[in-house]
Each structure stands twice: as C-alpha cells, then as structure tokens.
C-alpha cells in the first residue's frame, strides 16, 4: 500500500531526505517519515513423503494453471508460523518441518515473498474457501502445470526441484 497522507493527522506527505535512505515521504506536522515497505508473505512448496508436491487451483489467480500455497504474514507471526498456518488453512496438511529457500520480490503488488519447503506426511485434504482444487503431482510433472506469469510459483518450484 502506498501512503500519500499521514496516518495520524491526515496531512498530505511531502518528500524529505533521510540519511542513506534518500528521499522519503514525510509529515512535517508530525515530524515522521513513511516508507513504502513491501508487504510480507510466504510462498510454500508442500512436499510429502513420496517427494510429490501439492498444487492448488485458485481460479482468482489462474483458471488453467496450478499454484503453490501462499499467504500473508500476520502481525506477531514469524515466517515459520505463517507457513504452518497457511498450509493448514489452505490444504488441511500439517507441517512436520519447514525450510527457508530464498526470497522473491513481486513488484506489481509490492510483496516480498519468503519461499519455503514445507514437509508433510500426506493427509486428508481440508476444506478451504480460498482453494478450488488440490492435487499431488510428481515434481517434474508439476513444473509443466504451475503458473509462471504474474506469479512466482514456477520460479520457486524450479528452485525446489534443484534442491530435492
């Protein structure tokens, strides 16, 4: 979210230099700087004991391609807690262990995505209003089915395949 007005007093923000950060938004009345920091989220490749990946179909993202599990970090949560929560909320799978892989910056939505592998023991799927379909795939097959445009699912899955 890009701020143009002070969240405390409502005055229009101006630009002012602040140390090595360069020009940043500033409220002269409140004497406070505002930064257009990205929103944090996790991007998760869910892997079962058979080395299959769980892909999600979410029609609001793509009507024809599959995606990985993802979700926003909530205030007070760690990245690992977000992985566990999102995997369970969207799929019903319980995370046994998770491992950080790398981050991705998604410019269109100003999101910093922390990419993880979540290891699970294949379980019955949970029901989520956010997900239209779920299915386990062999890793190499999944690479051909996953969304790659306006989404980092494909890039993250490629990185996961190289690690496993």
XYZ file of N, CA, C and O in Angstrom:
656
model
N 0.843 -1.165 0.000
C 0.000 0.000 0.000
C 0.892 1.233 0.000
O 1.844 1.318 0.763
N 0.597 2.158 -0.855
C 1.379 3.386 -0.944
C 0.653 4.510 -0.212
O -0.497 4.810 -0.500
N 1.336 5.106 0.757
C 0.748 6.205 1.532
C 1.024 7.542 0.863
O 2.133 7.798 0.404
N 0.008 8.393 0.838
C 0.162 9.762 0.348
C -0.223 10.781 1.407
O 0.058 11.964 1.252
N -0.874 10.291 2.487
C -1.320 11.160 3.572
C -0.886 10.565 4.896
O -0.821 9.344 5.054
N -0.611 11.420 5.867
C -0.189 10.983 7.195
C -1.311 10.176 7.845
O -2.468 10.608 7.846
N -0.964 9.029 8.425
C -1.964 8.179 9.067
C -2.421 8.740 10.410
O -3.462 8.347 10.921
N -1.672 9.697 10.972
C -2.041 10.282 12.258
C -2.862 11.557 12.096
O -3.934 11.687 12.668
N -2.362 12.514 11.265
C -3.037 13.815 11.168
C -3.782 14.026 9.853
O -4.581 14.955 9.733
N -3.512 13.204 8.852
C -4.208 13.311 7.575
C -3.602 14.294 6.589
O -4.100 14.438 5.474
N -2.516 14.976 6.971
C -1.887 15.941 6.082
C -1.185 15.227 4.932
O -0.636 14.147 5.097
N -1.180 15.854 3.754
C -0.500 15.291 2.582
C 0.999 15.205 2.876
O 1.605 16.134 3.397
N 1.597 14.065 2.544
C 3.020 13.853 2.781
C 3.848 14.546 1.707
O 3.428 14.655 0.561
N 5.020 15.009 2.123
C 5.981 15.601 1.190
C 7.205 14.693 1.158
O 7.284 13.726 1.903
N 8.151 15.004 0.312
C 9.387 14.221 0.236
C 10.486 14.971 0.988
O 10.603 16.188 0.881
N 11.281 14.214 1.755
C 12.381 14.792 2.517
C 13.494 13.761 2.610
O 13.241 12.575 2.787
N 14.734 14.215 2.516
C 15.885 13.330 2.585
C 16.079 12.829 4.012
O 15.978 13.602 4.971
N 16.389 11.540 4.144
C 16.653 10.962 5.456
C 17.866 10.035 5.338
O 17.779 8.938 4.802
N 19.011 10.495 5.812
C 20.237 9.692 5.835
C 20.530 8.995 4.528
O 20.400 9.574 3.453
N 20.910 7.725 4.610
C 21.263 6.966 3.411
C 20.036 6.370 2.703
O 20.166 5.670 1.704
N 18.833 6.665 3.181
C 17.594 6.179 2.560
C 17.144 7.081 1.410
O 16.227 6.729 0.678
N 17.770 8.246 1.280
C 17.394 9.174 0.213
C 16.069 9.867 0.501
O 15.678 10.027 1.650
N 15.389 10.290 -0.549
C 14.100 10.980 -0.423
C 13.010 9.995 0.012
O 12.825 8.950 -0.619
N 12.328 10.336 1.090
C 11.230 9.505 1.596
C 10.037 10.398 1.936
O 10.182 11.606 2.115
N 8.865 9.790 2.028
C 7.665 10.540 2.380
C 7.763 10.994 3.826
O 8.244 10.261 4.695
N 7.249 12.223 4.071
C 7.443 12.851 5.377
C 6.240 13.721 5.725
O 5.692 14.418 4.865
N 5.830 13.669 7.002
C 4.786 14.570 7.507
C 5.470 15.647 8.343
O 6.047 15.352 9.396
N 5.406 16.883 7.857
C 6.058 17.996 8.549
C 5.388 18.283 9.891
O 6.068 18.652 10.854
N 4.067 18.112 9.982
C 3.367 18.386 11.240
C 3.731 17.368 12.325
O 3.976 17.738 13.469
N 3.769 16.095 11.979
C 4.058 15.033 12.946
C 5.554 14.715 13.051
O 5.960 13.957 13.924
N 6.334 15.279 12.111
C 7.772 15.044 12.057
C 8.086 13.539 11.999
O 8.895 13.010 12.749
N 7.410 12.872 11.052
C 7.529 11.417 10.918
C 7.731 11.040 9.456
O 7.081 11.573 8.572
N 8.677 10.107 9.230
C 8.925 9.564 7.892
C 8.033 8.351 7.657
O 7.725 7.596 8.589
N 7.666 8.140 6.398
C 6.895 6.963 5.990
C 7.621 6.300 4.829
O 8.032 6.965 3.884
N 7.767 4.993 4.906
C 8.472 4.241 3.877
C 7.477 3.314 3.175
O 6.589 2.750 3.808
N 7.629 3.163 1.873
C 6.774 2.259 1.102
C 7.361 0.850 1.146
O 7.830 0.311 0.148
N 7.359 0.269 2.357
C 7.918 -1.068 2.546
C 6.998 -2.119 1.932
O 5.779 -1.981 1.973
N 7.582 -3.181 1.394
C 6.745 -4.246 0.841
C 6.025 -5.020 1.938
O 6.473 -5.081 3.079
N 4.914 -5.625 1.571
C 4.145 -6.485 2.461
C 4.799 -7.864 2.436
O 5.253 -8.327 1.388
N 4.854 -8.538 3.567
C 5.470 -9.858 3.649
C 4.479 -10.984 3.434
O 3.344 -10.934 3.910
N 4.911 -11.983 2.706
C 4.106 -13.193 2.551
C 5.034 -14.394 2.387
O 6.237 -14.225 2.189
N 4.456 -15.588 2.496
C 5.215 -16.815 2.275
C 4.717 -17.492 1.003
O 3.551 -17.362 0.629
N 5.619 -18.179 0.339
C 5.323 -18.982 -0.849
C 5.866 -20.372 -0.536
O 7.061 -20.520 -0.279
N 4.978 -21.374 -0.528
C 5.346 -22.668 0.050
C 5.143 -23.817 -0.928
O 4.042 -24.008 -1.454
N 6.206 -24.583 -1.132
C 6.113 -25.852 -1.851
C 5.892 -26.925 -0.795
O 6.756 -27.167 0.045
N 4.721 -27.550 -0.819
C 4.362 -28.584 0.154
C 4.784 -29.936 -0.429
O 4.306 -30.339 -1.479
N 5.693 -30.607 0.273
C 6.268 -31.865 -0.210
C 5.894 -32.998 0.752
O 6.080 -32.875 1.964
N 5.401 -34.125 0.192
C 5.042 -35.270 1.033
C 6.170 -36.293 1.078
O 7.232 -36.097 0.482
N 5.915 -37.391 1.771
C 6.940 -38.419 1.955
C 7.289 -39.150 0.661
O 8.297 -39.857 0.598
N 6.486 -38.977 -0.379
C 6.756 -39.590 -1.685
C 7.473 -38.622 -2.637
O 7.592 -38.896 -3.819
N 7.910 -37.484 -2.089
C 8.559 -36.418 -2.860
C 7.652 -35.878 -3.965
O 8.103 -35.535 -5.056
N 6.354 -35.812 -3.653
C 5.380 -35.173 -4.537
C 5.083 -33.790 -3.976
O 5.216 -33.554 -2.773
N 4.674 -32.889 -4.842
C 4.327 -31.531 -4.437
C 2.812 -31.358 -4.539
O 2.187 -31.846 -5.475
N 2.244 -30.677 -3.560
C 0.813 -30.403 -3.542
C 0.567 -29.068 -4.241
O 1.062 -28.033 -3.804
N -0.171 -29.110 -5.339
C -0.506 -27.890 -6.073
C -1.960 -27.512 -5.809
O -2.808 -28.375 -5.572
N -2.207 -26.212 -5.864
C -3.532 -25.668 -5.610
C -4.074 -25.041 -6.878
O -3.328 -24.415 -7.629
N -5.361 -25.185 -7.086
C -6.029 -24.456 -8.166
C -6.833 -23.361 -7.481
O -7.685 -23.625 -6.642
N -6.507 -22.125 -7.816
C -7.219 -20.968 -7.296
C -7.615 -20.123 -8.503
O -6.771 -19.453 -9.100
N -8.884 -20.185 -8.856
C -9.335 -19.574 -10.103
C -9.164 -18.060 -10.134
O -9.063 -17.482 -11.200
N -9.089 -17.414 -8.978
C -8.847 -15.972 -8.993
C -7.414 -15.658 -9.409
O -7.105 -14.541 -9.816
N -6.522 -16.661 -9.345
C -5.149 -16.498 -9.812
C -5.024 -16.954 -11.258
O -4.473 -16.258 -12.099
N -5.523 -18.163 -11.555
C -5.480 -18.697 -12.914
C -6.580 -19.737 -13.080
O -6.781 -20.574 -12.202
N -7.255 -19.695 -14.210
C -8.310 -20.673 -14.495
C -7.742 -21.964 -15.074
O -8.401 -22.992 -15.047
N -6.517 -21.917 -15.595
C -5.964 -23.096 -16.274
C -4.697 -23.663 -15.633
O -4.306 -24.779 -15.949
N -4.039 -22.926 -14.755
C -2.765 -23.368 -14.171
C -2.912 -23.587 -12.663
O -3.827 -23.085 -12.020
N -1.968 -24.318 -12.118
C -1.903 -24.606 -10.689
C -0.905 -23.653 -10.031
O -0.046 -23.090 -10.702
N -0.989 -23.494 -8.714
C -0.071 -22.629 -7.970
C 0.407 -23.351 -6.709
O -0.110 -24.398 -6.347
N 1.361 -22.727 -6.060
C 1.808 -23.182 -4.752
C 0.995 -22.470 -3.677
O 0.334 -21.472 -3.936
N 1.081 -22.966 -2.479
C 0.422 -22.354 -1.330
C 1.116 -21.025 -1.007
O 2.338 -20.921 -1.091
N 0.329 -20.017 -0.655
C 0.920 -18.731 -0.263
C -0.017 -18.020 0.696
O -1.203 -18.341 0.773
N 0.531 -17.048 1.416
C -0.300 -16.274 2.328
C 0.499 -15.180 2.997
O 1.729 -15.229 3.076
N -0.234 -14.185 3.482
C 0.376 -13.020 4.110
C 0.793 -13.295 5.548
O 0.124 -14.036 6.270
N 1.887 -12.676 5.950
C 2.363 -12.738 7.321
C 1.464 -11.830 8.156
O 1.233 -10.678 7.791
N 0.948 -12.367 9.251
C 0.101 -11.580 10.154
C 0.957 -10.969 11.260
O 2.001 -11.520 11.628
N 0.489 -9.852 11.766
C 1.190 -9.172 12.855
C 1.417 -10.148 14.011
O 0.497 -10.831 14.447
N 2.662 -10.237 14.465
C 3.021 -11.102 15.577
C 3.477 -12.489 15.167
O 3.993 -13.232 15.997
N 3.279 -12.872 13.902
C 3.683 -14.199 13.432
C 5.102 -14.189 12.887
O 5.524 -13.224 12.262
N 5.811 -15.288 13.079
C 7.089 -15.493 12.404
C 6.790 -16.039 11.015
O 5.658 -16.451 10.713
N 7.806 -16.097 10.169
C 7.624 -16.686 8.842
C 7.241 -18.160 8.959
O 6.362 -18.646 8.247
N 7.893 -18.881 9.872
C 7.606 -20.299 10.043
C 6.179 -20.526 10.536
O 5.499 -21.458 10.078
N 5.713 -19.690 11.445
C 4.329 -19.796 11.912
C 3.346 -19.515 10.775
O 2.299 -20.166 10.671
N 3.707 -18.596 9.898
C 2.862 -18.292 8.745
C 2.803 -19.482 7.800
O 1.733 -19.823 7.279
N 3.939 -20.137 7.571
C 3.965 -21.338 6.725
C 3.014 -22.392 7.287
O 2.159 -22.935 6.579
N 3.152 -22.693 8.564
C 2.329 -23.719 9.215
C 0.848 -23.364 9.115
O 0.011 -24.207 8.762
N 0.507 -22.116 9.411
C -0.891 -21.668 9.376
C -1.469 -21.737 7.972
O -2.548 -22.283 7.752
N -0.739 -21.191 6.985
C -1.254 -21.145 5.616
C -1.404 -22.537 5.022
O -2.389 -22.822 4.347
N -0.429 -23.407 5.252
C -0.517 -24.774 4.736
C -1.748 -25.461 5.316
O -2.523 -26.088 4.590
N -1.970 -25.321 6.606
C -3.122 -25.965 7.234
C -4.438 -25.331 6.756
O -5.391 -26.042 6.409
N -4.495 -23.994 6.732
C -5.734 -23.318 6.319
C -6.132 -23.664 4.891
O -7.306 -23.861 4.601
N -5.161 -23.699 3.990
C -5.481 -23.889 2.580
C -5.577 -25.347 2.155
O -6.222 -25.648 1.153
N -4.922 -26.261 2.905
C -4.872 -27.649 2.439
C -5.274 -28.688 3.480
O -5.527 -29.840 3.119
N -5.242 -28.336 4.748
C -5.506 -29.312 5.804
C -4.294 -30.143 6.166
O -4.358 -30.982 7.070
N -3.163 -29.939 5.508
C -1.935 -30.688 5.785
C -1.227 -30.079 6.998
O -1.206 -28.869 7.171
N -0.648 -30.946 7.818
C 0.095 -30.487 8.995
C 1.592 -30.541 8.697
O 2.119 -31.593 8.335
N 2.245 -29.407 8.876
C 3.673 -29.285 8.580
C 4.489 -30.005 9.654
O 4.319 -29.751 10.841
N 5.362 -30.893 9.217
C 6.284 -31.595 10.120
C 7.537 -30.750 10.310
O 8.064 -30.617 11.406
N 8.008 -30.171 9.211
C 9.218 -29.358 9.223
C 9.151 -28.404 8.035
O 8.551 -28.732 7.014
N 9.763 -27.248 8.175
C 9.837 -26.346 7.029
C 11.247 -25.788 6.920
O 11.973 -25.718 7.902
N 11.598 -25.427 5.688
C 12.948 -24.950 5.413
C 12.869 -23.735 4.493
O 12.223 -23.787 3.443
N 13.544 -22.664 4.892
C 13.621 -21.466 4.055
C 14.501 -21.761 2.837
O 15.543 -22.394 2.958
N 14.065 -21.267 1.655
C 14.818 -21.484 0.426
C 15.409 -20.180 -0.088
O 16.612 -20.063 -0.263
N 14.574 -19.186 -0.352
C 15.028 -17.877 -0.816
C 13.838 -16.929 -0.903
O 12.702 -17.347 -0.772
N 14.125 -15.659 -1.140
C 13.049 -14.664 -1.250
C 12.893 -14.189 -2.693
O 13.806 -14.331 -3.512
N 11.702 -13.621 -2.968
C 11.359 -13.093 -4.290
C 10.613 -11.779 -4.072
O 9.787 -11.684 -3.165
N 10.906 -10.798 -4.901
C 10.170 -9.536 -4.826
C 9.156 -9.485 -5.966
O 9.523 -9.573 -7.137
N 7.875 -9.348 -5.627
C 6.790 -9.287 -6.603
C 6.358 -7.827 -6.731
O 5.554 -7.323 -5.950
N 6.943 -7.146 -7.716
C 6.755 -5.708 -7.877
C 5.311 -5.263 -8.095
O 4.896 -4.258 -7.509
N 4.501 -5.963 -8.907
C 3.143 -5.454 -9.151
C 2.319 -5.218 -7.884
O 1.471 -4.335 -7.851
N 2.584 -6.004 -6.846
C 1.822 -5.846 -5.598
C 2.701 -5.397 -4.431
O 2.234 -5.371 -3.290
N 3.970 -5.050 -4.697
C 4.909 -4.623 -3.658
C 4.931 -5.642 -2.508
O 4.726 -5.309 -1.350
N 5.200 -6.903 -2.874
C 5.221 -8.001 -1.906
C 6.621 -8.614 -1.883
O 7.207 -8.865 -2.925
N 7.123 -8.861 -0.684
C 8.344 -9.643 -0.530
C 7.897 -11.051 -0.120
O 7.227 -11.228 0.892
N 8.211 -12.014 -0.976
C 7.769 -13.396 -0.764
C 8.931 -14.206 -0.225
O 9.991 -14.263 -0.845
N 8.729 -14.839 0.920
C 9.736 -15.721 1.513
C 9.394 -17.144 1.112
O 8.355 -17.679 1.516
N 10.258 -17.741 0.291
C 9.991 -19.069 -0.246
C 10.452 -20.177 0.685
O 11.579 -20.154 1.172
N 9.580 -21.134 0.914
C 9.845 -22.257 1.818
C 9.502 -23.585 1.163
O 8.697 -23.641 0.235
N 10.082 -24.650 1.716
C 9.607 -26.017 1.520
C 8.936 -26.395 2.837
O 9.507 -26.165 3.909
N 7.738 -26.953 2.758
C 7.064 -27.491 3.945
C 6.921 -28.988 3.752
O 6.330 -29.441 2.765
N 7.493 -29.742 4.665
C 7.411 -31.196 4.598
C 6.193 -31.659 5.396
O 5.985 -31.213 6.529
N 5.403 -32.530 4.777
C 4.204 -33.056 5.422
C 4.142 -34.564 5.195
O 4.787 -35.085 4.294
N 3.357 -35.236 6.019
C 3.014 -36.623 5.745
C 1.622 -36.543 5.139
O 0.699 -35.999 5.755
N 1.485 -37.049 3.928
C 0.234 -36.925 3.178
C -0.956 -37.262 4.064
O -0.997 -38.292 4.722
N -1.924 -36.367 4.088
C -3.089 -36.498 4.947
C -4.336 -36.152 4.134
O -4.248 -35.703 3.001
N -5.469 -36.330 4.744
C -6.734 -35.958 4.105
C -6.757 -34.451 3.918
O -6.334 -33.696 4.795
N -7.245 -34.015 2.764
C -7.303 -32.588 2.489
C -8.355 -31.904 3.347
O -9.428 -32.456 3.582
N -8.046 -30.689 3.782
C -9.012 -29.856 4.469
C -9.809 -29.068 3.449
O -9.469 -29.017 2.270
N -10.872 -28.434 3.897
C -11.714 -27.636 3.014
C -11.409 -26.168 3.252
O -11.373 -25.712 4.376
N -11.145 -25.455 2.163
C -10.851 -24.026 2.267
C -11.630 -23.284 1.196
O -11.668 -23.706 0.037
N -12.234 -22.172 1.578
C -12.944 -21.336 0.624
C -12.004 -20.611 -0.330
O -12.439 -20.060 -1.338
N -10.702 -20.616 -0.019
C -9.708 -19.941 -0.855
C -9.218 -20.810 -2.012
O -8.609 -20.311 -2.942
N -9.446 -22.126 -1.932
C -8.866 -23.068 -2.883
C -9.986 -23.801 -3.621
O -10.925 -24.303 -3.011
N -9.864 -23.865 -4.960
C -10.869 -24.547 -5.770
C -10.554 -26.028 -5.970
O -11.462 -26.827 -6.171
N -9.281 -26.408 -5.911
C -8.895 -27.810 -6.079
C -7.474 -28.011 -5.549
O -6.679 -27.068 -5.521
N -7.162 -29.232 -5.131
C -5.841 -29.622 -4.623
C -5.471 -30.960 -5.235
O -6.327 -31.834 -5.378
N -4.188 -31.128 -5.552
C -3.769 -32.418 -6.105
C -2.264 -32.586 -5.932
O -1.504 -31.642 -6.100
N -1.834 -33.830 -5.615
C -0.428 -34.178 -5.528
C 0.098 -34.470 -6.927
O -0.562 -35.142 -7.710
N 1.318 -33.983 -7.223
C 1.958 -34.218 -8.517
C 3.417 -34.600 -8.307
O 4.058 -34.131 -7.359
N 3.941 -35.421 -9.217
C 5.372 -35.660 -9.267
C 6.030 -34.316 -9.605
O 5.459 -33.517 -10.354
N 7.216 -34.063 -9.064
C 7.859 -32.750 -9.210
C 8.045 -32.327 -10.665
O 7.733 -31.190 -11.027
N 8.572 -33.200 -11.514
C 8.813 -32.810 -12.906
C 7.519 -32.534 -13.661
O 7.468 -31.644 -14.501
N 6.472 -33.269 -13.359
C 5.159 -33.010 -13.982
C 4.616 -31.669 -13.486
O 4.058 -30.891 -14.255
N 4.772 -31.398 -12.210
C 4.271 -30.153 -11.621
C 4.893 -28.928 -12.294
O 4.217 -27.914 -12.490
N 6.166 -29.039 -12.658
C 6.844 -27.907 -13.309
C 6.142 -27.482 -14.600
O 6.199 -26.320 -14.980
N 5.473 -28.408 -15.269
C 4.792 -28.084 -16.528
C 3.381 -27.552 -16.303
O 2.774 -27.012 -17.226
N 2.859 -27.690 -15.101
C 1.469 -27.323 -14.821
C 1.313 -26.025 -14.035
O 0.229 -25.460 -13.977
N 2.397 -25.584 -13.420
C 2.308 -24.466 -12.481
C 2.306 -23.114 -13.202
O 2.909 -22.947 -14.261
N 1.608 -22.146 -12.597
C 1.503 -20.781 -13.119
C 2.878 -20.123 -13.112
O 3.609 -20.201 -12.140
N 3.209 -19.447 -14.220
C 4.507 -18.790 -14.331
C 4.394 -17.316 -14.694
O 5.383 -16.604 -14.659
N 3.215 -16.847 -15.054
C 3.038 -15.445 -15.423
C 2.407 -14.698 -14.252
O 1.422 -15.165 -13.683
N 2.975 -13.560 -13.902
C 2.467 -12.737 -12.793
C 2.374 -13.528 -11.494
O 1.458 -13.329 -10.704
N 3.308 -14.451 -11.290
C 3.276 -15.322 -10.134
C 4.651 -15.987 -10.021
O 5.228 -16.345 -11.032
N 5.151 -16.185 -8.815
C 6.461 -16.803 -8.623
C 6.392 -18.297 -8.325
O 7.402 -18.916 -7.998
N 5.212 -18.919 -8.466
C 5.096 -20.353 -8.187
C 6.062 -21.173 -9.038
O 6.726 -22.077 -8.533
N 6.153 -20.875 -10.326
C 7.028 -21.638 -11.220
C 8.492 -21.478 -10.874
O 9.247 -22.457 -10.835
N 8.917 -20.262 -10.610
C 10.321 -20.000 -10.257
C 10.680 -20.702 -8.953
O 11.730 -21.345 -8.839
N 9.786 -20.606 -7.968
C 10.060 -21.245 -6.677
C 10.092 -22.766 -6.828
O 10.980 -23.430 -6.281
N 9.168 -23.320 -7.602
C 9.161 -24.765 -7.812
C 10.445 -25.220 -8.508
O 11.022 -26.247 -8.149
N 10.919 -24.443 -9.486
C 12.196 -24.768 -10.131
C 13.329 -24.827 -9.106
O 14.169 -25.731 -9.135
N 13.363 -23.866 -8.205
C 14.394 -23.847 -7.156
C 14.272 -25.041 -6.224
O 15.289 -25.608 -5.794
N 13.047 -25.439 -5.916
C 12.814 -26.589 -5.036
C 13.310 -27.876 -5.707
O 13.977 -28.703 -5.081
N 12.966 -28.065 -6.969
C 13.375 -29.276 -7.709
C 14.892 -29.400 -7.706
O 15.433 -30.497 -7.572
N 15.594 -28.288 -7.806
C 17.060 -28.314 -7.805
C 17.634 -28.671 -6.425
O 18.772 -29.105 -6.331
N 16.840 -28.479 -5.359
C 17.292 -28.784 -4.005
C 16.998 -30.223 -3.574
O 17.692 -30.775 -2.730
N 15.952 -30.779 -4.114
C 15.489 -32.104 -3.646
C 16.139 -33.217 -4.445
O 16.378 -33.163 -5.577
